[in-house]
Coordinates of C-alpha atoms and ligand atoms in Angstrom, one line a residue:
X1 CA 231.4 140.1 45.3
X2 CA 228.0 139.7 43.9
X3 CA 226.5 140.9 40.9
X4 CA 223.7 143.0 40.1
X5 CA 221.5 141.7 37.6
X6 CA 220.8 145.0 34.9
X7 CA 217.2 144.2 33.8
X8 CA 217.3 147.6 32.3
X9 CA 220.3 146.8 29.9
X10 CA 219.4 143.6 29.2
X11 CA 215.9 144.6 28.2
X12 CA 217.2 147.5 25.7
X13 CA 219.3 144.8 24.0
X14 CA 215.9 142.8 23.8
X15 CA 214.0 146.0 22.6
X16 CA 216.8 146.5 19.8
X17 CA 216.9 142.9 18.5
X18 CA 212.8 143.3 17.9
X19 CA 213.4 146.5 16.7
X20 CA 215.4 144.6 13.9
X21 CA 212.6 142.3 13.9
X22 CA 209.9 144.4 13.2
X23 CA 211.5 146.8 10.8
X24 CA 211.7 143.1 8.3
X25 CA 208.8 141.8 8.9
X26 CA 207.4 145.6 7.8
X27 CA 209.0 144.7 4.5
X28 CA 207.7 141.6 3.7
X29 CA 204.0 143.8 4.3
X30 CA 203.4 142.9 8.4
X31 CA 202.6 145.3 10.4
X32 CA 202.3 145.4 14.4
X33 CA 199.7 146.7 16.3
X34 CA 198.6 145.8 19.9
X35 CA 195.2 147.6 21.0
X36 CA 195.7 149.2 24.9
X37 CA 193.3 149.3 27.0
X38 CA 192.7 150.5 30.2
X39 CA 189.7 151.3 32.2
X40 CA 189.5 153.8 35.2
X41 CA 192.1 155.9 36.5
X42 CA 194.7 153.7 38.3
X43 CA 198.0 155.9 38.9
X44 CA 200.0 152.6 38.7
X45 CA 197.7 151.6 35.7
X46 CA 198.1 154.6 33.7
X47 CA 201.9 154.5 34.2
X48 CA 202.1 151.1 32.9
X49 CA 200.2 151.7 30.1
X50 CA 202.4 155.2 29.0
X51 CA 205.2 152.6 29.4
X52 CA 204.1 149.6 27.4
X53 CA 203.1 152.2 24.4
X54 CA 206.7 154.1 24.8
X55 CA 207.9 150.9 24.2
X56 CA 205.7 150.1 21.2
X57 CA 206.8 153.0 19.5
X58 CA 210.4 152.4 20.4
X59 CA 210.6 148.6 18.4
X60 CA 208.1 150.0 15.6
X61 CA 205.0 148.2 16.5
X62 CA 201.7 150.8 16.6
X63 CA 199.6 150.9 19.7
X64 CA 196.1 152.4 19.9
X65 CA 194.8 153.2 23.1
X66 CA 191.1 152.7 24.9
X67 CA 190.7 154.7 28.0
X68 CA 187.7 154.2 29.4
X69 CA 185.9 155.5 32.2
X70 CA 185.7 153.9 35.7
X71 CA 182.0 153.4 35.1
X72 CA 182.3 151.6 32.0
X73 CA 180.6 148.6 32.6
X74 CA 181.4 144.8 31.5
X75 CA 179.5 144.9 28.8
X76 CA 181.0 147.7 27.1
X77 CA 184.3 146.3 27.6
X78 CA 183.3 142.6 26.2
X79 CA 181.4 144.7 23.1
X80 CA 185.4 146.4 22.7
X81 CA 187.1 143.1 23.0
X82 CA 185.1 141.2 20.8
X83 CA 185.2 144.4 18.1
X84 CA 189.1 144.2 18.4
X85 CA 189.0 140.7 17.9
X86 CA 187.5 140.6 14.8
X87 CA 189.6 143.2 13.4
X88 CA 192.6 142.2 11.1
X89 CA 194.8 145.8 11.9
X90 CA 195.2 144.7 15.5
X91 CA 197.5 141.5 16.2
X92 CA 197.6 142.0 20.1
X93 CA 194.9 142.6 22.8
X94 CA 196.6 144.4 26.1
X95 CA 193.5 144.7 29.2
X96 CA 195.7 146.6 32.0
X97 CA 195.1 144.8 35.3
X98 CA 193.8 145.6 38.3
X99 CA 190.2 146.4 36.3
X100 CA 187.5 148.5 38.6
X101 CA 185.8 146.5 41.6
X102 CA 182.9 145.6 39.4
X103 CA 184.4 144.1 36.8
X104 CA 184.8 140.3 36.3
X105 CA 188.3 140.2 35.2
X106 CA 188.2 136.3 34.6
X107 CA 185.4 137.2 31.9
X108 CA 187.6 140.0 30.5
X109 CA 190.5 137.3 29.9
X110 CA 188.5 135.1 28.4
X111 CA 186.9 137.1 26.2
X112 CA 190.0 138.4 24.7
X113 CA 191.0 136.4 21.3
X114 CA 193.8 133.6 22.3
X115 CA 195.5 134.4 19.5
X116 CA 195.7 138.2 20.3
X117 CA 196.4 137.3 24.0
X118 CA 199.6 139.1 24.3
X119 CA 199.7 139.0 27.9
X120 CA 199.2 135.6 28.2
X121 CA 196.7 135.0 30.7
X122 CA 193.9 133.7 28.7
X123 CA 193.2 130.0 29.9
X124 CA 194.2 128.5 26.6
X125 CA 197.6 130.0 26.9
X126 CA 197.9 128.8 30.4
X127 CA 197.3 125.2 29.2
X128 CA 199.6 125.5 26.7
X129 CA 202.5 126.9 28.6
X130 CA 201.8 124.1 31.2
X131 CA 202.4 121.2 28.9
X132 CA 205.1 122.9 26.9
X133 CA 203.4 123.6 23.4
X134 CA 204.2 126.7 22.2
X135 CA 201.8 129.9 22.4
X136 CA 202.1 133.3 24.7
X137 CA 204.0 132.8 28.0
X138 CA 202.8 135.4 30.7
X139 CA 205.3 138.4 30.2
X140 CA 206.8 138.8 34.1
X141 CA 208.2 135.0 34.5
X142 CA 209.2 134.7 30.7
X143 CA 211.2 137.9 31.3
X144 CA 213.0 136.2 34.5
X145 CA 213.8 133.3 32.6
X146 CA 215.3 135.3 29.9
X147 CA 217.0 137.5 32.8
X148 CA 218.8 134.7 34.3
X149 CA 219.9 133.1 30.6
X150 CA 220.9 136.6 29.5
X151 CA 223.0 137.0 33.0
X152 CA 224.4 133.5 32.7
X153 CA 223.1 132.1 35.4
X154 CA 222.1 127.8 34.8
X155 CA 218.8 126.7 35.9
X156 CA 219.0 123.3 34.9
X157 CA 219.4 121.2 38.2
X158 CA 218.9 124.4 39.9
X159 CA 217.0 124.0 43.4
X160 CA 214.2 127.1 42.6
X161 CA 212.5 128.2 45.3
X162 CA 209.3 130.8 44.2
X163 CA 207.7 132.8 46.9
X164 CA 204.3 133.7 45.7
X165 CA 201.4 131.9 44.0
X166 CA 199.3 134.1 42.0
X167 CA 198.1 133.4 38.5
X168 CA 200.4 136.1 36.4
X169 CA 203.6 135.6 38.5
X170 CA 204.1 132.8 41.1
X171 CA 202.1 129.7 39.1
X172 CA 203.4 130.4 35.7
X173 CA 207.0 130.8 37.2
X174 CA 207.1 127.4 38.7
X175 CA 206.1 125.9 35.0
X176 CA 208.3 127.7 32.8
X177 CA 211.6 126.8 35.7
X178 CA 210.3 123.3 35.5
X179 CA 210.7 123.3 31.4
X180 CA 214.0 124.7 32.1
X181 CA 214.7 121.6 34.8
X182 CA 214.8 123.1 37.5
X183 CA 214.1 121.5 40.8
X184 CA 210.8 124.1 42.0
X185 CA 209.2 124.5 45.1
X186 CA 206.7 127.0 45.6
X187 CA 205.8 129.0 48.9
X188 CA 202.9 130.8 50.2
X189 CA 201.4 132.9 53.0
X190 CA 200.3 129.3 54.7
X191 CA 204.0 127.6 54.1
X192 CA 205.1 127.0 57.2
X193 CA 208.8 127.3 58.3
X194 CA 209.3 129.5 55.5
X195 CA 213.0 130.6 56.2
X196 CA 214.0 126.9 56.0
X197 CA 212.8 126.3 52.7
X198 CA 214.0 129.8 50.9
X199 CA 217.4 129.2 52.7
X200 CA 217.5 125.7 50.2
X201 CA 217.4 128.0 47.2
X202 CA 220.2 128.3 44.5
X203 CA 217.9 130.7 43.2
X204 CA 214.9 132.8 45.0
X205 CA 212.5 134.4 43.1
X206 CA 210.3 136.6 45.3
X207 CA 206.8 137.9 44.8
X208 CA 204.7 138.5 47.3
X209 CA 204.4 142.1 47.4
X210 CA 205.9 143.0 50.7
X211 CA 208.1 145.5 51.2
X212 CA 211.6 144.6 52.3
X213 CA 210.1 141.5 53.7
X214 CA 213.0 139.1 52.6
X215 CA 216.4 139.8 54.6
X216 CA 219.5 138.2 54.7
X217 CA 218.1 135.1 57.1
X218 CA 216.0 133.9 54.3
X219 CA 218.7 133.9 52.1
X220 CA 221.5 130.9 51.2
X221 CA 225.4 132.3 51.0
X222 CA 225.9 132.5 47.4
X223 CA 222.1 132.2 45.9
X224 CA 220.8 134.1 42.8
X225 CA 217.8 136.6 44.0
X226 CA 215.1 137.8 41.7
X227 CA 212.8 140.5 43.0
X228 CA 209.7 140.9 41.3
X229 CA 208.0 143.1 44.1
X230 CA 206.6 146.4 43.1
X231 CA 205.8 148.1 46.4
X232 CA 205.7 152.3 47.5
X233 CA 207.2 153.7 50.6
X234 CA 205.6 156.3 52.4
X235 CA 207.6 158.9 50.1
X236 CA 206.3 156.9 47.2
X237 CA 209.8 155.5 47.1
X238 CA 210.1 152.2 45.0
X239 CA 210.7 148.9 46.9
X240 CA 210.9 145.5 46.3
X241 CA 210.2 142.5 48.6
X242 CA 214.0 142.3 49.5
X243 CA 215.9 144.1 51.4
X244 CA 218.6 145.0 48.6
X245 CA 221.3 146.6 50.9
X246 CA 221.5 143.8 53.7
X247 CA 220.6 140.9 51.3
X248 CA 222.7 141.4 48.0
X249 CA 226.5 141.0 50.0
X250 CA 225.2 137.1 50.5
X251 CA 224.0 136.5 47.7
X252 CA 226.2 135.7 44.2
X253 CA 224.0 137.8 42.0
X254 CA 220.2 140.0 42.6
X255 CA 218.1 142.3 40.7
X256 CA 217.3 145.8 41.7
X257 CA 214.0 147.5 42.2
X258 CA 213.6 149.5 40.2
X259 CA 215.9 148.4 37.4
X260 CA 215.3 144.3 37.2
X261 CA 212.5 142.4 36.6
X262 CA 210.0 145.4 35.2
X263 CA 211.6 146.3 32.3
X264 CA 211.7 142.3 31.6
X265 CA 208.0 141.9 31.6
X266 CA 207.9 144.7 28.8
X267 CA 209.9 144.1 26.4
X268 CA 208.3 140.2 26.9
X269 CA 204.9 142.0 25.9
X270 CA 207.1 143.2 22.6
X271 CA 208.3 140.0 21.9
X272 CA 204.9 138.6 22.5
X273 CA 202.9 140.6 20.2
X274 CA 206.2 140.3 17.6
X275 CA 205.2 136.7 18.0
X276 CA 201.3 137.6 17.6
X277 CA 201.7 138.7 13.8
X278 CA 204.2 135.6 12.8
Ligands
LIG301 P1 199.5 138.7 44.6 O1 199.1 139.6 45.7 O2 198.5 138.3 43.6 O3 200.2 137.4 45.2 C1 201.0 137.5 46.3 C2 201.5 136.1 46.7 O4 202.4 136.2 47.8 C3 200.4 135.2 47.2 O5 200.5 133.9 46.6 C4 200.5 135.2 48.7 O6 200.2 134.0 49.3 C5 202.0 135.3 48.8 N1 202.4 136.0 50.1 C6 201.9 137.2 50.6 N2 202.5 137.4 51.8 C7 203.3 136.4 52.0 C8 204.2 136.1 53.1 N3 204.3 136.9 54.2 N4 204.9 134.9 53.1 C9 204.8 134.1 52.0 N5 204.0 134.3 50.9 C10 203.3 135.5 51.0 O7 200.7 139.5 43.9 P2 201.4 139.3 42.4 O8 201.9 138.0 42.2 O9 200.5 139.9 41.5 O10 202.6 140.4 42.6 C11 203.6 140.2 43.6 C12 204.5 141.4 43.6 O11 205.1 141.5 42.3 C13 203.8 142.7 43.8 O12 204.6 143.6 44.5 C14 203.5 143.2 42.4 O13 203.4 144.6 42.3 C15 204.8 142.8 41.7 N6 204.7 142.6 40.3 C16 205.7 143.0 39.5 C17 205.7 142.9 38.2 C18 206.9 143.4 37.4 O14 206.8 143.5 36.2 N7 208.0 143.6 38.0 C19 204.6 142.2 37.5 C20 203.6 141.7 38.3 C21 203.7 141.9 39.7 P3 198.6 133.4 49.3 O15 198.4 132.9 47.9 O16 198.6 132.3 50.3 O17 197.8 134.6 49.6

């Protein structure tokens, strides 16, 4: 019988140990406060941001929020960053991603402080999560890692196969398996027999944003399956990139979509911005 990893349960007891958190460091005189901001009007966007600030005010730290238009242009947005970065009453700096077509989102990352980079994208972030020093470790994979520790599943020794390479989910993934010694191979849209290689996994992490792309063939009798995939049905329906039905009876344990990985990522961004004013 295989078990269904409860990101949303596991999360709340994360939320409610920073809760604790917060509410000392308030009496020793630190206060939390991450700046939001998001630019345009992104349905996905703007329900990512209502979620991130519900959960601000849930563990205690403040959130002030930037909406800006879909016109705003890059300069405007630097002129905001740099403001917030000078300013001692905000500890964290949150730009919600995808940013309009004319924006350069690399600029936008880099202009954001490192220490107020919350999200942990910023390139001196990314440096030092790859050679282990501590600093702000991209919210999604963090949130994995702590989901598989948290469900008691081992990674050391592990054979990890991730499926997906992009900068905030398949890249930082294979680093922070690797620090947990894992074994990691990571496969793309040009890997080639690709069934072969995800059938090697002990444990699958998927992100590719496909719907229901993975089935049961891709999967190993007995693996752990994380499903990171954030995709909408015609009925705007919530899927992830496995199919949960056919694949979770072979496998020994899976996350749900919704349910898993996305309540991981925020209560990471808490924990990250609880880090932010230490
Ligand atoms: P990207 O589109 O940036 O990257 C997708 C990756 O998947 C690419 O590396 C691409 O390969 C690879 N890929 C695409 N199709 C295939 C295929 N058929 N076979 C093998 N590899 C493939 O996506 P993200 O990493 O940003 O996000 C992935 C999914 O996770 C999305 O559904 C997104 O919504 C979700 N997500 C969920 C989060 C959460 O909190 N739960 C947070 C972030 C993302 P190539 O590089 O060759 O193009």
């Amino acid at each position: 019988m295989y078990k269904i990893i409860d990101g949303k349960k596991i999360s709340q007891e994360i939320k409610d140990e920073l809760k604790k958190e917060v509410s000392v460091l308030a009496k020793s005189g630190k206060k939390a406060a991450l700046a939001v901001i998001q630019a345009g009007d992104n349905p996905a966007s703007s329900t990512y941001v209502r979620n991130k600030q519900r959960a601000c005010e849930y563990v205690g730290i403040e959130s002030v929020s930037y909406h800006l238009s879909e016109e705003t242009n890059q300069e405007e947005l630097v002129r905001l960053i740099k403001d917030l970065n000078a300013r001692d009453d905000i500890q964290g700096i949150l730009v919600q991603l995808p940013l309009p077509e004319h924006m350069d989102e690399d600029e936008i990352i880099r202009t954001i402080s490192p220490e107020k980079d919350v999200d942990g994208f910023h390139p001196v972030s990314v440096g030092k999560m790859v050679i282990g020093q501590p600093g702000f470790l991209p919210c999604t994979p963090a949130g994995i890692i702590e989901l598989l520790k948290r469900s008691g599943v081992e990674i050391a020794g592990k054979h990890c196969v991730v499926l997906g390479r992009s900068n905030i989910v398949g890249k930082p993934m294979l680093h922070l398996l690797l620090q947990e010694d894992a074994t990691v191979t990571v496969a793309h849209s040009k890997t080639k027999n690709l069934k072969e290689i995800t059938k090697q996994a002990d444990i699958l992490i998927v992100a590719i944003g496909k719907a229901e792309f993975i089935d049961a063939s891709y999967i190993k009798e007995g693996a752990v399956v994380i499903d990171v995939g954030i995709n909408r049905d015609e009925n705007n329906k919530l899927k992830g990139d496995v199919k949960f039905d056919e694949a979770a009876p072979k496998t020994s344990a899976i996350t749900p979509v919704p349910g898993g990985v996305g309540p991981m990522t925020i209560a990471m961004l808490m924990r990250n911005c609880i880090s932010a004013i230490r």
